XYZ file of N, CA, C and O in Angstrom:
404
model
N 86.389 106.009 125.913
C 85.938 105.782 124.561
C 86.943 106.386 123.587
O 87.641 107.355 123.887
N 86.995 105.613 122.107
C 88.142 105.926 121.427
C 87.251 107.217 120.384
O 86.098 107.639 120.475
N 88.285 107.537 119.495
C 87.683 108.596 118.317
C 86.701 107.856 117.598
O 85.922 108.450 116.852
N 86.647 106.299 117.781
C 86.241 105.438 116.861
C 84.870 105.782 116.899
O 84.097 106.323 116.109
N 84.783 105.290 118.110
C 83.255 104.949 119.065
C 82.573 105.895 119.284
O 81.378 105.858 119.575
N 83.456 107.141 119.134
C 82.192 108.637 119.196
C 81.222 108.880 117.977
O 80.003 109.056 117.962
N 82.449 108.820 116.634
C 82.210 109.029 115.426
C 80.948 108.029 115.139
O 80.004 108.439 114.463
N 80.964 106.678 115.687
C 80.384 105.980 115.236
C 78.980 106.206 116.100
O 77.921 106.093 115.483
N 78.956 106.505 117.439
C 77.960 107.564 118.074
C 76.962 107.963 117.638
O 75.814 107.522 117.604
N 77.796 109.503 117.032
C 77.139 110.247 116.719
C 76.501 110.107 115.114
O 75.420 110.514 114.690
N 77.677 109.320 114.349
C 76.905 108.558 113.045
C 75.322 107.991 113.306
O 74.219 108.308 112.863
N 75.770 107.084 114.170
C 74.306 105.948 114.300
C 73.044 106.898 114.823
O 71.909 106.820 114.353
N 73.495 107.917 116.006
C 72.694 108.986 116.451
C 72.057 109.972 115.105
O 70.878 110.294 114.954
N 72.931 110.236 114.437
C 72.286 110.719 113.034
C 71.503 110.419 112.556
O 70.508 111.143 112.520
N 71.527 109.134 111.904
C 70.337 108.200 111.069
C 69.276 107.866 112.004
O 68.241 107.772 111.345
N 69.061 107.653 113.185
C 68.140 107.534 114.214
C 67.316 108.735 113.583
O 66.229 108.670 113.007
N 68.101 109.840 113.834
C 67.496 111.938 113.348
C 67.033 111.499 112.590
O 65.812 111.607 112.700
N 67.580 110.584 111.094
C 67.229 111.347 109.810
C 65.594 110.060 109.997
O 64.609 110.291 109.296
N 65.589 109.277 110.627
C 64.459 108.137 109.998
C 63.400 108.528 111.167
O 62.227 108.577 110.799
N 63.567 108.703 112.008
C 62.783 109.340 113.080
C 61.937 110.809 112.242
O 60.730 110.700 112.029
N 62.438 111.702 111.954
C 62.147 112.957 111.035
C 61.130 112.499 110.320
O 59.944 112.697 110.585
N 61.586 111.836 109.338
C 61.043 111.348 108.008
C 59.560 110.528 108.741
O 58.385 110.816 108.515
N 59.941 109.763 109.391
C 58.336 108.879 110.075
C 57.545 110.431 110.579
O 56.586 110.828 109.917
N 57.914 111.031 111.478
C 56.950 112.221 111.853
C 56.830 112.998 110.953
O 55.706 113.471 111.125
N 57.499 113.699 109.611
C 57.081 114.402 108.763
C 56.057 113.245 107.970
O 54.907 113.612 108.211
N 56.035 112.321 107.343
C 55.067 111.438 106.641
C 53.864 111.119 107.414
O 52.844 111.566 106.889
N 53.722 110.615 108.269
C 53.068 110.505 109.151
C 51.919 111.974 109.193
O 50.790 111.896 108.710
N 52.361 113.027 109.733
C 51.631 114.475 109.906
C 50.937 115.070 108.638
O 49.981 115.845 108.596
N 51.714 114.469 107.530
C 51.191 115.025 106.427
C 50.336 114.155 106.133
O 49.287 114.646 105.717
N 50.375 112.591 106.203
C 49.024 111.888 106.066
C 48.156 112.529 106.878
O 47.403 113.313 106.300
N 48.048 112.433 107.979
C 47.246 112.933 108.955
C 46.372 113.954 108.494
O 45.145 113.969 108.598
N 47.500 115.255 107.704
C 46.689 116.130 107.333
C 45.557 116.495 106.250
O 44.682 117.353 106.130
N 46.132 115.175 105.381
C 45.941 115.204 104.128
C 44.020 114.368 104.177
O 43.367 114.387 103.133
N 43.547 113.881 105.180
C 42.635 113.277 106.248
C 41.593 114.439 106.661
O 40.378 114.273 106.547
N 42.154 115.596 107.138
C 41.405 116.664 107.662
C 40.890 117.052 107.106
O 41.476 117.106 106.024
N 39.690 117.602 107.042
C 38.353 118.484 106.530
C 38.881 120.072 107.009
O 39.297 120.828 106.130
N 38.847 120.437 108.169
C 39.122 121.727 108.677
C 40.309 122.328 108.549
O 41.340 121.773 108.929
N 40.298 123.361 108.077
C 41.189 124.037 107.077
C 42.461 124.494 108.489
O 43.674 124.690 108.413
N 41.528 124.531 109.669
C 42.673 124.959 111.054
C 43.952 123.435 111.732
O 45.067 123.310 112.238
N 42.891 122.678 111.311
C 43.374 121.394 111.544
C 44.527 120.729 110.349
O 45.332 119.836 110.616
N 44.380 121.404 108.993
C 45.321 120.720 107.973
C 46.610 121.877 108.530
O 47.756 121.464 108.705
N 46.194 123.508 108.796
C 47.535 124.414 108.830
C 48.137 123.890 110.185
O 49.346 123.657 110.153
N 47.379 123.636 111.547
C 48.355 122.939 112.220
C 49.116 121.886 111.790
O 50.278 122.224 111.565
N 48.853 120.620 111.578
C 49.156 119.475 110.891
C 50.564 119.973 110.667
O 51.453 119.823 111.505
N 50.749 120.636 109.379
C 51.297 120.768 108.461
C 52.798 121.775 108.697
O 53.911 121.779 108.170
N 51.921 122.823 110.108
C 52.945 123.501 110.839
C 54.028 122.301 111.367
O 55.178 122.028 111.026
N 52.973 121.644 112.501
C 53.773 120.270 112.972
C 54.506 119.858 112.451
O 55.446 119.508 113.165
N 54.698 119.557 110.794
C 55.446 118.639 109.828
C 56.987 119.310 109.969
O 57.969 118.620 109.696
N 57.112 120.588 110.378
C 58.324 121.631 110.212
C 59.225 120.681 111.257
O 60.321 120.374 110.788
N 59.011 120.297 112.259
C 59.670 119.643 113.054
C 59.991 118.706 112.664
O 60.860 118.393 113.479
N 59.937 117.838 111.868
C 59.955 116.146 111.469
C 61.235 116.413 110.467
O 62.274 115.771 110.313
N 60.585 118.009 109.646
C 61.399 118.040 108.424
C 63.314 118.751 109.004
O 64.444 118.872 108.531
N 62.433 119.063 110.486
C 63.899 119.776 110.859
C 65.188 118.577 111.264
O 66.404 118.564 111.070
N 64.391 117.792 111.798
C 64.992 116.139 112.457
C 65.368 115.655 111.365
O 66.455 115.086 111.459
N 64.745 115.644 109.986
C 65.768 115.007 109.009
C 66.413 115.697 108.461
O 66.934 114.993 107.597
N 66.751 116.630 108.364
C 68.052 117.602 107.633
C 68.951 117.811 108.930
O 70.118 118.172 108.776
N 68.457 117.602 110.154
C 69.943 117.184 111.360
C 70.516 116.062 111.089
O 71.680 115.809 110.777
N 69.339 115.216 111.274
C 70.115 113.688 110.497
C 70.878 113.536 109.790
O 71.983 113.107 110.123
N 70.443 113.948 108.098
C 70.993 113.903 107.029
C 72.853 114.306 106.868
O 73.835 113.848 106.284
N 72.493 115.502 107.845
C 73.964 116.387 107.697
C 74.561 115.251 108.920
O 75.424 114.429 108.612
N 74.291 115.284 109.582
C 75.331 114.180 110.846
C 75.788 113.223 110.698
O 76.895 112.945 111.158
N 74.764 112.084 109.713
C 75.309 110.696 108.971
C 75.703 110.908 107.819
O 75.795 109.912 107.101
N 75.994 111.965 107.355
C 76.966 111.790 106.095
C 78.029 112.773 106.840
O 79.093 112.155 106.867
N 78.143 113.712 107.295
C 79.590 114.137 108.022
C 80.253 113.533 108.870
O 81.471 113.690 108.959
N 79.429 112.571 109.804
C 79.834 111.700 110.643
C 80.336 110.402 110.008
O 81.318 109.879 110.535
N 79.880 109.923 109.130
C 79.952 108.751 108.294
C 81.324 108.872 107.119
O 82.197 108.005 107.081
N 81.324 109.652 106.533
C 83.048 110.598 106.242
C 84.042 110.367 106.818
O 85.016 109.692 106.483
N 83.718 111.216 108.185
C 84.746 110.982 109.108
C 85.061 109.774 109.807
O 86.217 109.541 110.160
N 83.990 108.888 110.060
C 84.647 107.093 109.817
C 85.121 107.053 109.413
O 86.288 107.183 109.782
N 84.693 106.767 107.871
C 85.331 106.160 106.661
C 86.957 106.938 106.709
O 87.887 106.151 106.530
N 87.266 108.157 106.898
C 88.441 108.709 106.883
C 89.125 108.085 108.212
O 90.195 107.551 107.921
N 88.893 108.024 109.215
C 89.384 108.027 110.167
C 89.579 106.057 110.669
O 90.119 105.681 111.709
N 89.090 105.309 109.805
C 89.391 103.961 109.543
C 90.486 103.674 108.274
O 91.110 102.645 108.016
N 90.476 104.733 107.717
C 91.142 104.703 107.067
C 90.992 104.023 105.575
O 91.911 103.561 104.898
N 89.475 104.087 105.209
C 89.054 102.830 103.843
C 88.587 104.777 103.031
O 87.740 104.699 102.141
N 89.097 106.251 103.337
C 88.550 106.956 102.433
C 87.094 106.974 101.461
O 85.989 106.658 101.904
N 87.309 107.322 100.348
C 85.960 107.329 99.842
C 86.140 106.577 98.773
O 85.803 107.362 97.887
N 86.443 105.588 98.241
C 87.036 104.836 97.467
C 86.579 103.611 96.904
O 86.552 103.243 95.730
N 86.051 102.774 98.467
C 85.318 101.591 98.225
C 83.988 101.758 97.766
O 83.384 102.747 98.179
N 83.168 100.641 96.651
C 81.935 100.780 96.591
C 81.261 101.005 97.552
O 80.561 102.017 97.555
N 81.272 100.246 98.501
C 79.978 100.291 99.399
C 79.900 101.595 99.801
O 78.897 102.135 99.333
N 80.762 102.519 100.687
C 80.617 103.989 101.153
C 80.008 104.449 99.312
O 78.791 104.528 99.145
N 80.653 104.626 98.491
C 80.503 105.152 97.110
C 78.774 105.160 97.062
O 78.093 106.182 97.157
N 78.224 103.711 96.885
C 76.662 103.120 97.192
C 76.313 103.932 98.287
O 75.830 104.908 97.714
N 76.226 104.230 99.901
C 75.678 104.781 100.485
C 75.611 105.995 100.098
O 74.461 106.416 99.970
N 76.825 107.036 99.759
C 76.543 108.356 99.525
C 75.781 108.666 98.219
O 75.360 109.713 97.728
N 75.752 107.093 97.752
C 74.502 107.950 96.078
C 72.717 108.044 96.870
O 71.750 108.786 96.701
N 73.100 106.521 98.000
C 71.880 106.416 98.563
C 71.499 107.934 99.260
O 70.454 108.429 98.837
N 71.932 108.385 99.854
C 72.180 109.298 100.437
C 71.429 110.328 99.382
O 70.225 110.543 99.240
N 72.390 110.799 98.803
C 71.931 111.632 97.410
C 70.228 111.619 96.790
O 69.535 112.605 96.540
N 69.864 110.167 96.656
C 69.010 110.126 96.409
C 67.580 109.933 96.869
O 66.571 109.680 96.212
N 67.790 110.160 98.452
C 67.367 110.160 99.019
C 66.854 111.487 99.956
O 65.949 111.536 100.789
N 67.661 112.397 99.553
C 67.669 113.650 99.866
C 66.966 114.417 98.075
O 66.633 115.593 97.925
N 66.939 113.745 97.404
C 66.235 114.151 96.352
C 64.796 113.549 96.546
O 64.008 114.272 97.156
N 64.452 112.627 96.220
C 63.210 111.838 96.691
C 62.486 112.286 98.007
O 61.274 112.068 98.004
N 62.995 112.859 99.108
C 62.034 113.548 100.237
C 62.204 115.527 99.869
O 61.758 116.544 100.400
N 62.937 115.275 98.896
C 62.489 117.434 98.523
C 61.486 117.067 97.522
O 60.304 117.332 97.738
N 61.883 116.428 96.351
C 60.383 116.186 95.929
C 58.931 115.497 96.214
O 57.861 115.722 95.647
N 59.208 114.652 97.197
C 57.461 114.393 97.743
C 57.187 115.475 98.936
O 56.063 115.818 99.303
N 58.670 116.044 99.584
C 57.731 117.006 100.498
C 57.004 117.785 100.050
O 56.063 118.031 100.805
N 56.997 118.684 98.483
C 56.133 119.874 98.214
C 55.169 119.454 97.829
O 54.247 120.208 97.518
């Protein structure tokens, strides 16, 4: 396998993290948000720590990994489309800090 095919790997392996996370943190907090018993919402909600940990692995892997494509193909940070993903990115990491609290 080339440098290509790792990068691109562990990229795609990233976003798997970050959307995988995000379904089990949303998911747990509905769940919790459902519960009557005050033992049943603090588990829940403990649970959610894991979902939230899977998307901030994600997050950091497909945009460091996704970089290092773009650098290592040689198109830098330059073109719209990468430009468009990293705002997506951005704003998307804003939009799950504010509905997580």
């Amino acid at each position: 396998m080339t440098a290509y095919h790792w990068l691109l790997l562990f990229h795609l392996l990233g976003a798997f993290c970050f959307v995988a996370g995000a379904v089990v943190a949303g998911t747990l907090q509905l769940a919790a948000i459902r519960r009557e018993r005050p033992s049943e919402v603090a588990l829940l909600l403990r649970l959610t720590r894991t979902g939230v940990a899977l998307v901030g692995i994600g997050s950091l892997a497909t945009l460091g990994f996704g970089i290092a494509l773009a650098e290592h193909l040689g198109y830098g940070l330059s073109p719209a489309w990468i430009q468009a993903a990293i705002a997506l990115w951005v704003a998307s990491m804003a939009l799950g800090g504010a509905g997580g609290r």
